[in-house]
Amino acid sequence: MKAAIYCRLSKEDEDKIGESESIQNQKSMLLQYALEKGFEIYQIYSDEDYSGIDRNRPAFNSMLQAASEHQFDVVLAKTQSRFTRDMELVEKYLHGKFMEWGVRFIAVVDHVDTNDTASKKSRQINGLINEWYLEDLSTNVRSVLDHKRKEGLFIGSFARYGYCKDPNAKGKLIIDPEAAEVVRRIFSMALNGIGAHRIVRILNDEKIPSPTAYKQLHGIHYRSALKNTNAALWSSPTVYQILHDQVYIGNMVQGKHKKISYKSEKTIWMPKSQWIVVENTHEAIIEREMFETVQRMMQERTRSGEKGTIHPLAKKVVCGCCGSCMEQTGRQPRADGTQRRYVRCRMHQRAPEVCGNRTCTDMDALENAVLERIRAYAAAYFDPEKVTLPEQDDPIRRREQARRDELKRLKSEAARRRKAMRELYLDKVSGLIDAVQFSEMNQTFLEEVKKAETRIDALETELEQRQEETGGVQTQRQRVRELAQVSQLTRELVVLLVHRVIVSPKDPLTGEQKITIEWNF
């Protein structure tokens, strides 16, 4: 009877129980057990630095593939938790697939044996306990991070543009003088009535590096993974983000999104009321009064209507003939006492010879058309029944997973090298090797560790940047989910989604009028 041996060790396990659960200890125990039972060893599968909830363990999946091909008869593990801490996998394999494949599972320390049908309930309870352990661990880690956030400590990978991490105080930000001067200038231009688009042109014309380019110029492994963008140039969203960010008045704002579960890498955007805001955690670049004035100016950038409110489509409706903004014109009373509003081309009113679009368009009908298009688009985009997002075939996801796999491997290698260095020192102290041998071998290990750590830093930076950038998309999607439920068209919804609404003249034969919406995304 052939037996496959499976061993696993994660960082959490290593820190908690040390050498007793080491890979070598597991192998020795299971080999001895197999020898006593007369099992022939098919292969030893080993995963280091992998959690028991991780379904992408390479050796684990190789073993399952071999099991499905009937390459062996028994799987040996030290405990059921070494095999998996995921209750779903316990049910799927121990009580499902393994029975179909004729594979027996034995956990030596737990006395788990799938041939013993009477112990099924105990295996299930064991699986629940293992999963609860991970859930508690995740809760504890999240509590620690939330505590740091509430203490006003910065836990992100990259400081905001204008700041850098304090090398002498972990979790603190200090002003980056060069970038901070650009931030002050951006606020000063906004205070003088200069719009974000013009600010962008000024900065790009003067060849001032964008935040991404600035980080790269200063040796920070930071790059944009967004498609069809020039990270070296400033953009309006970047300027808007700076003008709205409380970090520049000394406030730390964190906890904007969180993972939906310890089993998933997906995150959700948190309501603004649940963000963790701690005031006066670091030196401000912008005075609070100036910041608040700029906020009011940005809110009032578009001219208000008669009742002091900004029309939802203000400066968004343009003529399909000449591209000029369309403006509200005459009103017509309805039977219910309300008034029907119209819009028409401003250029046609002032120079009919330039634009021949004389059509007057019902503003209420236009608003309803835009709202219905937004609802339809949002429903189609976010309904999981209508949209299938690529998983395994997505090149970006595959590259990201490859980076994660490489990161785990490098961390494991670096840990093994450090352990080897400790053992090498003990050999020197014990007289097993002389000083020259120790120096040469130790130097080799140091170089290997340094090389691994350099690559680890680069990979972690790339993965953190990818997470931050996808967080922006998730933020917008979550906000659209909230706003798309409103019963009427709002300015906030239009500003978020709509670049402009193009209204073409009515067809003289059919009377139909084409309305085209250009989106912001």
Coordinates of C-alpha atoms in Angstrom, one line a residue:
M1 CA 0.0 0.0 0.0
K2 CA 1.5 3.3 -1.1
A3 CA 1.4 6.4 1.1
A4 CA 1.8 10.0 0.4
I5 CA 3.2 12.1 3.3
Y6 CA 2.1 15.7 3.6
C7 CA 3.8 18.3 5.8
R8 CA 3.0 22.0 6.2
L9 CA 4.3 24.9 8.3
S10 CA 3.2 28.5 8.3
K11 CA 4.7 31.6 9.9
E12 CA 2.0 31.7 12.6
D13 CA 2.6 28.0 13.5
E14 CA 6.3 28.5 13.6
D15 CA 6.1 31.5 15.9
K16 CA 3.6 29.8 18.2
I17 CA 4.9 26.3 18.7
G18 CA 8.4 26.4 17.3
E19 CA 10.6 23.4 16.5
S20 CA 8.1 20.8 17.6
E21 CA 6.0 21.4 14.5
S22 CA 8.9 21.9 12.1
I23 CA 8.8 20.3 8.7
Q24 CA 11.7 18.0 9.6
N25 CA 9.9 16.9 12.8
Q26 CA 6.7 16.1 10.8
K27 CA 8.7 14.1 8.2
S28 CA 10.5 12.0 10.8
M29 CA 7.3 11.2 12.7
L30 CA 5.4 10.3 9.6
L31 CA 8.2 8.2 8.1
Q32 CA 8.5 6.3 11.3
Y33 CA 4.7 5.7 11.3
A34 CA 4.7 4.5 7.7
L35 CA 7.6 2.1 8.5
E36 CA 5.7 0.6 11.4
K37 CA 2.5 0.2 9.4
G38 CA 4.3 -1.3 6.4
F39 CA 3.4 1.5 4.0
E40 CA 5.5 2.1 0.9
I41 CA 6.3 5.8 0.5
Y42 CA 5.1 7.2 -2.7
Q43 CA 6.3 10.8 -2.2
I44 CA 6.8 13.4 0.5
Y45 CA 4.9 16.7 -0.1
S46 CA 5.9 19.8 1.8
D47 CA 4.6 23.4 2.0
E48 CA 6.5 26.0 4.0
D49 CA 5.2 29.4 4.9
Y50 CA 1.6 28.6 3.8
S51 CA -1.5 29.0 5.9
G52 CA -3.8 26.1 6.4
I53 CA -6.6 28.1 4.9
D54 CA -4.6 28.8 1.7
R55 CA -6.0 26.8 -1.3
N56 CA -3.1 27.7 -3.6
R57 CA -0.4 25.6 -1.8
P58 CA 1.7 24.1 -4.6
A59 CA 2.6 20.8 -2.9
F60 CA -0.9 20.4 -1.5
N61 CA -2.4 20.8 -5.0
S62 CA 0.2 18.4 -6.5
M63 CA -0.7 15.8 -4.0
L64 CA -4.5 16.2 -4.7
Q65 CA -3.8 15.8 -8.4
A66 CA -1.8 12.6 -7.8
A67 CA -4.6 11.3 -5.5
S68 CA -7.2 11.9 -8.3
E69 CA -5.0 9.8 -10.6
H70 CA -4.9 6.9 -8.0
Q71 CA -1.1 7.2 -7.6
F72 CA -1.2 6.2 -3.9
D73 CA -3.6 4.8 -1.4
V74 CA -3.1 6.7 1.8
V75 CA -2.4 10.3 2.8
L76 CA -0.4 10.7 6.1
A77 CA -0.3 14.0 8.0
K78 CA 0.8 14.8 11.6
T79 CA -2.6 16.5 12.4
Q80 CA -5.7 17.2 10.5
S81 CA -4.9 21.0 10.7
R82 CA -1.6 20.3 8.8
F83 CA -3.8 19.1 5.9
T84 CA -6.2 22.0 6.1
R85 CA -7.9 24.4 8.5
D86 CA -10.7 25.0 6.0
M87 CA -13.9 23.2 7.0
E88 CA -15.1 23.3 3.4
L89 CA -11.9 21.4 2.3
V90 CA -12.4 18.9 5.1
E91 CA -15.8 18.0 3.8
K92 CA -14.8 18.1 0.1
Y93 CA -11.8 15.8 0.4
L94 CA -11.9 13.8 3.6
H95 CA -15.6 13.0 3.3
G96 CA -16.0 13.3 -0.4
K97 CA -13.3 13.1 -3.1
F98 CA -10.9 10.8 -1.1
M99 CA -13.7 8.3 -0.8
E100 CA -14.4 8.5 -4.5
W101 CA -10.7 8.0 -5.3
G102 CA -10.2 5.2 -2.8
V103 CA -7.7 7.2 -0.8
R104 CA -7.5 6.9 3.0
F105 CA -6.5 9.8 5.2
I106 CA -4.7 9.4 8.5
A107 CA -3.7 12.1 11.0
V108 CA -1.3 10.4 13.4
V109 CA -1.5 12.7 16.4
D110 CA -5.2 13.4 16.1
H111 CA -6.0 9.7 15.6
V112 CA -8.0 10.7 12.5
D113 CA -8.6 7.8 10.1
T114 CA -11.3 8.0 7.4
N115 CA -11.6 4.3 7.4
D116 CA -13.2 4.7 10.9
T117 CA -16.7 5.8 9.9
A118 CA -17.6 6.2 13.6
S119 CA -15.1 9.1 14.0
K120 CA -16.6 11.3 11.2
K121 CA -18.3 13.7 13.7
S122 CA -15.1 14.2 15.6
R123 CA -13.3 15.0 12.3
Q124 CA -15.9 17.6 11.5
I125 CA -15.6 19.1 15.0
N126 CA -11.9 19.1 14.6
G127 CA -12.2 21.0 11.3
L128 CA -14.5 23.6 12.9
I129 CA -12.0 24.2 15.7
N130 CA -9.2 24.6 13.2
E131 CA -11.2 27.1 11.2
W132 CA -12.2 29.0 14.3
Y133 CA -8.5 29.3 15.2
L134 CA -7.8 31.1 11.9
E135 CA -10.9 33.3 12.4
D136 CA -9.7 34.3 15.8
L137 CA -6.2 35.0 14.5
S138 CA -7.6 37.2 11.7
T139 CA -9.7 39.1 14.3
N140 CA -6.7 39.7 16.5
V141 CA -4.6 41.0 13.6
R142 CA -7.3 43.3 12.5
S143 CA -7.7 44.6 16.1
V144 CA -4.0 45.3 16.3
L145 CA -4.1 47.2 13.0
D146 CA -7.2 49.2 14.0
H147 CA -5.6 50.0 17.3
K148 CA -2.6 51.5 15.5
R149 CA -4.9 53.4 13.2
K150 CA -6.8 54.8 16.2
E151 CA -3.5 55.8 17.7
G152 CA -2.8 57.8 14.6
L153 CA 0.0 55.6 13.4
F154 CA 0.5 55.4 9.6
I155 CA 0.4 51.7 8.5
G156 CA 0.4 52.2 4.7
S157 CA 3.2 51.2 2.4
F158 CA 3.6 54.6 0.8
A159 CA 3.4 58.0 2.4
R160 CA 1.2 60.6 0.7
Y161 CA 2.8 62.9 -1.8
G162 CA 4.3 65.7 0.2
Y163 CA 5.3 63.4 3.1
C164 CA 7.7 60.6 3.7
K165 CA 7.9 58.0 6.5
D166 CA 9.9 59.1 9.5
P167 CA 13.0 56.8 9.7
N168 CA 13.3 57.4 13.4
A169 CA 9.7 56.8 14.4
K170 CA 7.7 54.0 13.0
G171 CA 4.2 55.0 11.9
K172 CA 5.0 58.7 11.8
L173 CA 5.1 61.0 8.8
I174 CA 7.4 63.9 8.2
I175 CA 7.3 66.6 5.5
D176 CA 9.2 66.1 2.3
P177 CA 10.2 69.7 1.6
E178 CA 10.5 69.4 -2.2
A179 CA 7.1 67.7 -2.8
A180 CA 5.4 69.8 0.0
E181 CA 6.2 73.0 -1.9
V182 CA 4.3 71.6 -5.0
V183 CA 1.3 70.8 -2.7
R184 CA 1.3 74.4 -1.3
R185 CA 1.4 75.7 -4.9
I186 CA -1.5 73.5 -5.9
F187 CA -3.6 74.8 -3.0
S188 CA -2.5 78.4 -3.8
M189 CA -3.6 78.1 -7.4
A190 CA -7.0 76.6 -6.4
L191 CA -7.5 79.5 -3.9
N192 CA -6.9 82.0 -6.7
G193 CA -9.7 80.4 -8.7
I194 CA -7.6 78.3 -11.1
G195 CA -9.4 75.0 -11.9
A196 CA -7.9 71.5 -11.7
H197 CA -7.6 71.1 -15.5
R198 CA -5.5 74.3 -15.8
I199 CA -3.5 73.4 -12.7
V200 CA -2.6 70.1 -14.5
R201 CA -1.6 71.9 -17.6
I202 CA 0.6 74.3 -15.6
L203 CA 2.4 71.5 -13.8
N204 CA 2.9 69.4 -16.9
D205 CA 4.1 72.4 -18.9
E206 CA 6.7 73.1 -16.2
K207 CA 7.7 69.5 -16.3
I208 CA 7.1 69.0 -12.6
P209 CA 7.2 65.2 -11.9
S210 CA 3.8 63.7 -11.0
P211 CA 3.6 61.9 -7.6
T212 CA 4.3 58.5 -9.2
A213 CA 7.2 59.8 -11.2
Y214 CA 8.5 61.7 -8.1
K215 CA 8.6 58.5 -6.1
Q216 CA 10.4 56.6 -8.8
L217 CA 13.0 59.4 -9.2
H218 CA 13.7 59.0 -5.5
G219 CA 14.3 55.3 -5.7
I220 CA 10.9 54.1 -4.4
H221 CA 9.6 51.0 -6.1
Y222 CA 6.2 52.5 -7.0
R223 CA 4.5 52.2 -10.4
S224 CA 1.1 52.6 -11.8
A225 CA -0.6 49.4 -13.1
L226 CA -3.5 51.3 -14.7
K227 CA -4.0 50.8 -18.4
N228 CA -3.6 53.7 -20.9
T229 CA -2.2 56.2 -18.4
N230 CA 1.0 58.2 -18.5
A231 CA 2.2 58.0 -14.9
A232 CA 4.9 60.7 -15.6
L233 CA 2.2 63.3 -16.1
W234 CA -0.2 65.0 -13.7
S235 CA -3.9 64.4 -14.1
S236 CA -7.1 66.0 -12.9
P237 CA -8.0 63.1 -10.5
T238 CA -4.6 63.4 -8.9
V239 CA -5.0 67.2 -8.3
Y240 CA -8.6 66.7 -7.0
Q241 CA -7.4 64.0 -4.6
I242 CA -4.7 66.3 -3.2
L243 CA -7.1 69.2 -2.8
H244 CA -9.5 67.0 -0.8
D245 CA -7.0 65.1 1.3
Q246 CA -7.1 65.9 5.0
V247 CA -3.5 64.6 5.4
Y248 CA -2.3 68.0 4.4
I249 CA -3.8 69.7 7.4
G250 CA -2.2 67.1 9.8
N251 CA -5.1 64.6 10.0
M252 CA -4.6 60.9 9.5
V253 CA -7.5 59.2 7.7
Q254 CA -7.3 55.4 7.4
G255 CA -9.6 52.4 7.4
K256 CA -11.4 53.4 4.2
H257 CA -11.7 49.8 3.1
K258 CA -11.4 46.4 4.6
K259 CA -11.2 42.7 3.6
I260 CA -14.6 41.0 3.4
S261 CA -13.2 37.9 5.1
Y262 CA -10.0 36.2 6.3
K263 CA -10.7 33.7 3.5
S264 CA -10.7 36.3 0.7
E265 CA -8.4 39.0 -0.7
K266 CA -11.4 41.1 -1.8
T267 CA -12.0 44.4 0.0
I268 CA -15.1 46.6 0.4
W269 CA -15.3 50.4 0.7
M270 CA -16.4 51.5 4.1
P271 CA -18.9 54.3 4.7
K272 CA -17.3 57.6 5.4
S273 CA -18.8 57.6 8.9
Q274 CA -16.7 54.5 9.7
W275 CA -13.3 55.9 8.5
I276 CA -10.7 56.2 11.3
V277 CA -9.8 59.9 11.5
V278 CA -7.2 61.1 14.0
E279 CA -6.4 64.8 14.0
N280 CA -3.0 66.5 14.4
T281 CA -0.9 63.4 14.0
H282 CA 1.8 65.1 12.0
E283 CA 3.0 68.5 10.8
A284 CA 0.5 70.2 8.4
I285 CA 1.5 71.4 5.0
I286 CA -1.6 73.5 4.5
E287 CA -3.4 75.7 7.1
R288 CA -6.8 74.5 8.1
E289 CA -8.5 77.8 7.1
M290 CA -7.0 77.7 3.6
F291 CA -8.0 74.0 3.2
E292 CA -11.6 74.7 4.2
T293 CA -11.8 77.7 1.9
V294 CA -10.6 75.6 -1.0
Q295 CA -13.2 72.9 -0.2
R296 CA -16.0 75.5 -0.3
M297 CA -14.7 76.9 -3.6
M298 CA -14.7 73.5 -5.2
Q299 CA -18.2 72.9 -4.1
E300 CA -19.4 76.2 -5.6
R301 CA -17.3 76.0 -8.8
T302 CA -20.5 75.5 -10.9
R303 CA -23.0 78.4 -10.9
S304 CA -26.0 77.7 -8.7
G305 CA -29.6 77.8 -9.9
E306 CA -32.4 80.1 -8.7
K307 CA -32.9 78.2 -5.4
G308 CA -29.2 78.1 -4.6
T309 CA -28.7 74.5 -5.8
I310 CA -26.6 73.4 -8.7
H311 CA -28.5 71.7 -11.5
P312 CA -27.5 68.0 -11.9
L313 CA -26.6 68.5 -15.5
A314 CA -25.0 72.0 -15.2
K315 CA -22.2 72.4 -17.8
K316 CA -22.6 68.8 -18.8
V317 CA -25.1 69.1 -21.8
V318 CA -23.4 70.1 -25.1
C319 CA -24.6 70.5 -28.6
G320 CA -24.1 67.6 -31.0
C321 CA -23.4 70.0 -33.9
C322 CA -20.9 72.6 -32.6
G323 CA -19.9 71.2 -29.1
S324 CA -21.0 74.3 -27.3
C325 CA -22.7 74.1 -23.9
M326 CA -26.5 74.1 -24.0
E327 CA -28.3 76.4 -21.6
Q328 CA -31.8 76.6 -20.1
T329 CA -34.3 78.6 -22.0
G330 CA -38.1 79.4 -21.8
R331 CA -40.5 77.7 -19.5
Q332 CA -44.0 76.4 -20.3
P333 CA -46.7 75.9 -17.6
R334 CA -48.2 72.4 -17.1
A335 CA -51.8 71.6 -16.0
D336 CA -50.5 70.6 -12.5
G337 CA -48.9 74.0 -11.9
T338 CA -45.3 73.0 -12.6
Q339 CA -43.3 74.3 -15.5
R340 CA -41.7 72.5 -18.4
R341 CA -38.1 73.5 -18.9
Y342 CA -36.1 73.4 -22.1
V343 CA -32.4 73.7 -23.2
R344 CA -31.0 74.8 -26.5
C345 CA -27.6 75.5 -28.0
R346 CA -26.0 78.7 -26.7
M347 CA -24.0 79.1 -30.0
H348 CA -27.2 78.9 -32.1
Q349 CA -28.8 81.6 -30.0
R350 CA -25.9 84.0 -30.5
A351 CA -24.7 83.0 -34.0
P352 CA -27.2 80.9 -36.0
E353 CA -24.9 81.0 -39.0
V354 CA -22.3 79.0 -37.0
C355 CA -24.6 76.4 -35.6
G356 CA -27.9 75.3 -37.1
N357 CA -29.1 73.3 -34.2
R358 CA -32.4 75.1 -33.4
T359 CA -33.9 72.2 -31.4
C360 CA -35.3 72.8 -27.9
T361 CA -35.0 69.8 -25.7
D362 CA -37.2 69.0 -22.7
M363 CA -34.9 69.2 -19.7
D364 CA -37.0 66.9 -17.6
A365 CA -37.1 64.3 -20.3
L366 CA -33.3 64.7 -20.7
E367 CA -32.8 64.2 -16.9
N368 CA -34.9 61.0 -17.0
A369 CA -33.1 59.7 -20.0
V370 CA -29.7 60.2 -18.3
L371 CA -30.9 58.6 -15.0
E372 CA -32.3 55.6 -16.8
R373 CA -29.1 55.1 -18.7
I374 CA -27.1 55.3 -15.5
R375 CA -29.4 52.8 -13.8
A376 CA -29.2 50.4 -16.7
Y377 CA -25.4 50.7 -16.9
A378 CA -24.9 50.3 -13.2
A379 CA -27.2 47.2 -13.1
A380 CA -25.5 45.6 -16.0
Y381 CA -22.0 46.3 -14.7
F382 CA -22.5 45.2 -11.1
D383 CA -25.0 42.4 -11.4
P384 CA -23.0 39.2 -10.9
E385 CA -25.6 37.3 -13.0
K386 CA -24.8 39.5 -16.0
V387 CA -21.1 40.1 -15.6
T388 CA -18.5 37.4 -15.4
L389 CA -15.1 38.7 -14.3
P390 CA -12.1 36.8 -15.6
E391 CA -10.2 34.8 -13.0
Q392 CA -7.5 32.4 -14.1
D393 CA -7.3 33.8 -17.7
D394 CA -6.7 37.4 -16.6
P395 CA -3.0 38.1 -17.3
I396 CA -2.8 40.8 -14.6
R397 CA -4.2 38.3 -12.0
R398 CA -1.8 35.6 -13.1
R399 CA 1.2 38.0 -12.8
E400 CA 0.0 39.1 -9.4
Q401 CA -0.3 35.5 -8.2
A402 CA 3.1 34.7 -9.6
R403 CA 4.6 37.6 -7.6
R404 CA 2.8 36.3 -4.4
D405 CA 4.2 32.8 -5.1
E406 CA 7.7 34.2 -5.6
L407 CA 7.4 36.3 -2.4
K408 CA 6.5 33.3 -0.3
R409 CA 9.4 31.3 -1.8
L410 CA 11.9 34.0 -1.2
K411 CA 10.8 34.6 2.4
S412 CA 11.1 30.9 3.1
E413 CA 14.6 30.9 1.5
A414 CA 15.7 33.9 3.5
A415 CA 14.5 32.3 6.7
R416 CA 16.4 29.1 6.0
R417 CA 19.6 31.0 5.2
R418 CA 19.3 32.9 8.5
K419 CA 18.8 29.6 10.4
A420 CA 21.8 28.2 8.6
M421 CA 23.9 31.2 9.7
R422 CA 22.9 30.6 13.3
E423 CA 23.9 26.9 13.0
L424 CA 27.1 27.9 11.3
Y425 CA 28.0 30.1 14.2
L426 CA 27.4 27.3 16.6
D427 CA 29.7 25.1 14.5
K428 CA 32.4 27.7 14.8
V429 CA 32.0 28.0 18.5
S430 CA 32.0 24.2 18.9
G431 CA 35.2 24.0 16.8
L432 CA 33.7 22.1 14.0
I433 CA 34.9 24.7 11.5
D434 CA 37.7 27.2 11.7
A435 CA 37.4 31.0 11.5
V436 CA 38.3 31.2 7.8
Q437 CA 35.7 28.7 6.8
F438 CA 33.1 30.4 8.9
S439 CA 33.9 33.8 7.4
E440 CA 33.7 32.5 3.8
M441 CA 30.4 30.6 4.3
N442 CA 28.9 33.3 6.4
Q443 CA 29.6 35.9 3.8
T444 CA 28.0 33.7 1.1
F445 CA 24.8 33.4 3.3
L446 CA 24.8 37.1 3.9
E447 CA 24.9 37.9 0.2
E448 CA 22.1 35.4 -0.5
V449 CA 19.9 36.9 2.2
K450 CA 20.6 40.4 1.1
K451 CA 19.7 39.5 -2.5
A452 CA 16.5 37.8 -1.4
E453 CA 15.5 40.7 0.9
T454 CA 16.0 43.2 -2.0
R455 CA 13.7 41.2 -4.2
I456 CA 11.2 40.7 -1.4
D457 CA 11.1 44.5 -0.8
A458 CA 10.5 45.1 -4.5
L459 CA 7.7 42.4 -4.7
E460 CA 6.0 43.7 -1.6
T461 CA 6.0 47.2 -3.0
E462 CA 4.6 46.1 -6.3
L463 CA 1.8 44.1 -4.6
E464 CA 1.0 47.0 -2.2
Q465 CA 0.8 49.4 -5.2
R466 CA -1.5 47.0 -7.1
Q467 CA -3.7 46.8 -4.0
E468 CA -3.9 50.6 -3.6
E469 CA -4.7 51.1 -7.3
T470 CA -7.4 48.5 -7.5
G471 CA -8.7 50.0 -4.3
G472 CA -9.5 53.2 -6.3
V473 CA -11.7 51.2 -8.7
Q474 CA -13.4 49.4 -5.8
T475 CA -14.1 52.7 -4.2
Q476 CA -15.8 54.1 -7.3
R477 CA -17.8 50.9 -7.8
Q478 CA -19.0 50.9 -4.2
R479 CA -20.0 54.6 -4.5
V480 CA -21.9 53.9 -7.7
R481 CA -23.8 51.1 -6.0
E482 CA -25.0 53.6 -3.4
L483 CA -25.7 56.5 -5.7
A484 CA -27.4 54.4 -8.4
Q485 CA -30.3 53.7 -6.0
V486 CA -31.5 57.3 -5.8
S487 CA -34.9 58.1 -7.2
Q488 CA -33.8 61.3 -8.9
L489 CA -30.8 62.5 -10.7
T490 CA -28.3 64.2 -8.4
R491 CA -25.4 66.4 -9.0
E492 CA -23.1 64.0 -7.1
L493 CA -24.1 61.1 -9.3
V494 CA -23.6 63.1 -12.5
V495 CA -20.2 64.5 -11.4
L496 CA -19.0 61.0 -10.5
L497 CA -20.1 59.2 -13.7
V498 CA -20.9 61.6 -16.6
H499 CA -18.3 63.5 -18.6
R500 CA -20.8 65.1 -20.9
V501 CA -24.2 64.6 -22.5
I502 CA -24.3 65.2 -26.3
V503 CA -27.7 66.3 -27.6
S504 CA -28.0 66.1 -31.4
P505 CA -30.7 67.9 -33.5
K506 CA -34.0 66.1 -34.1
D507 CA -34.2 64.1 -37.4
P508 CA -36.5 66.2 -39.6
L509 CA -38.1 63.0 -41.1
T510 CA -38.5 60.8 -38.1
G511 CA -38.5 63.4 -35.3
E512 CA -36.1 61.2 -33.3
Q513 CA -33.3 62.9 -31.3
K514 CA -30.1 61.1 -30.5
I515 CA -28.6 61.5 -27.0
T516 CA -25.1 60.3 -26.3
I517 CA -23.5 60.0 -22.9
E518 CA -19.7 60.1 -22.5
W519 CA -18.7 58.5 -19.2
N520 CA -15.9 59.4 -16.8
F521 CA -14.6 55.8 -16.7

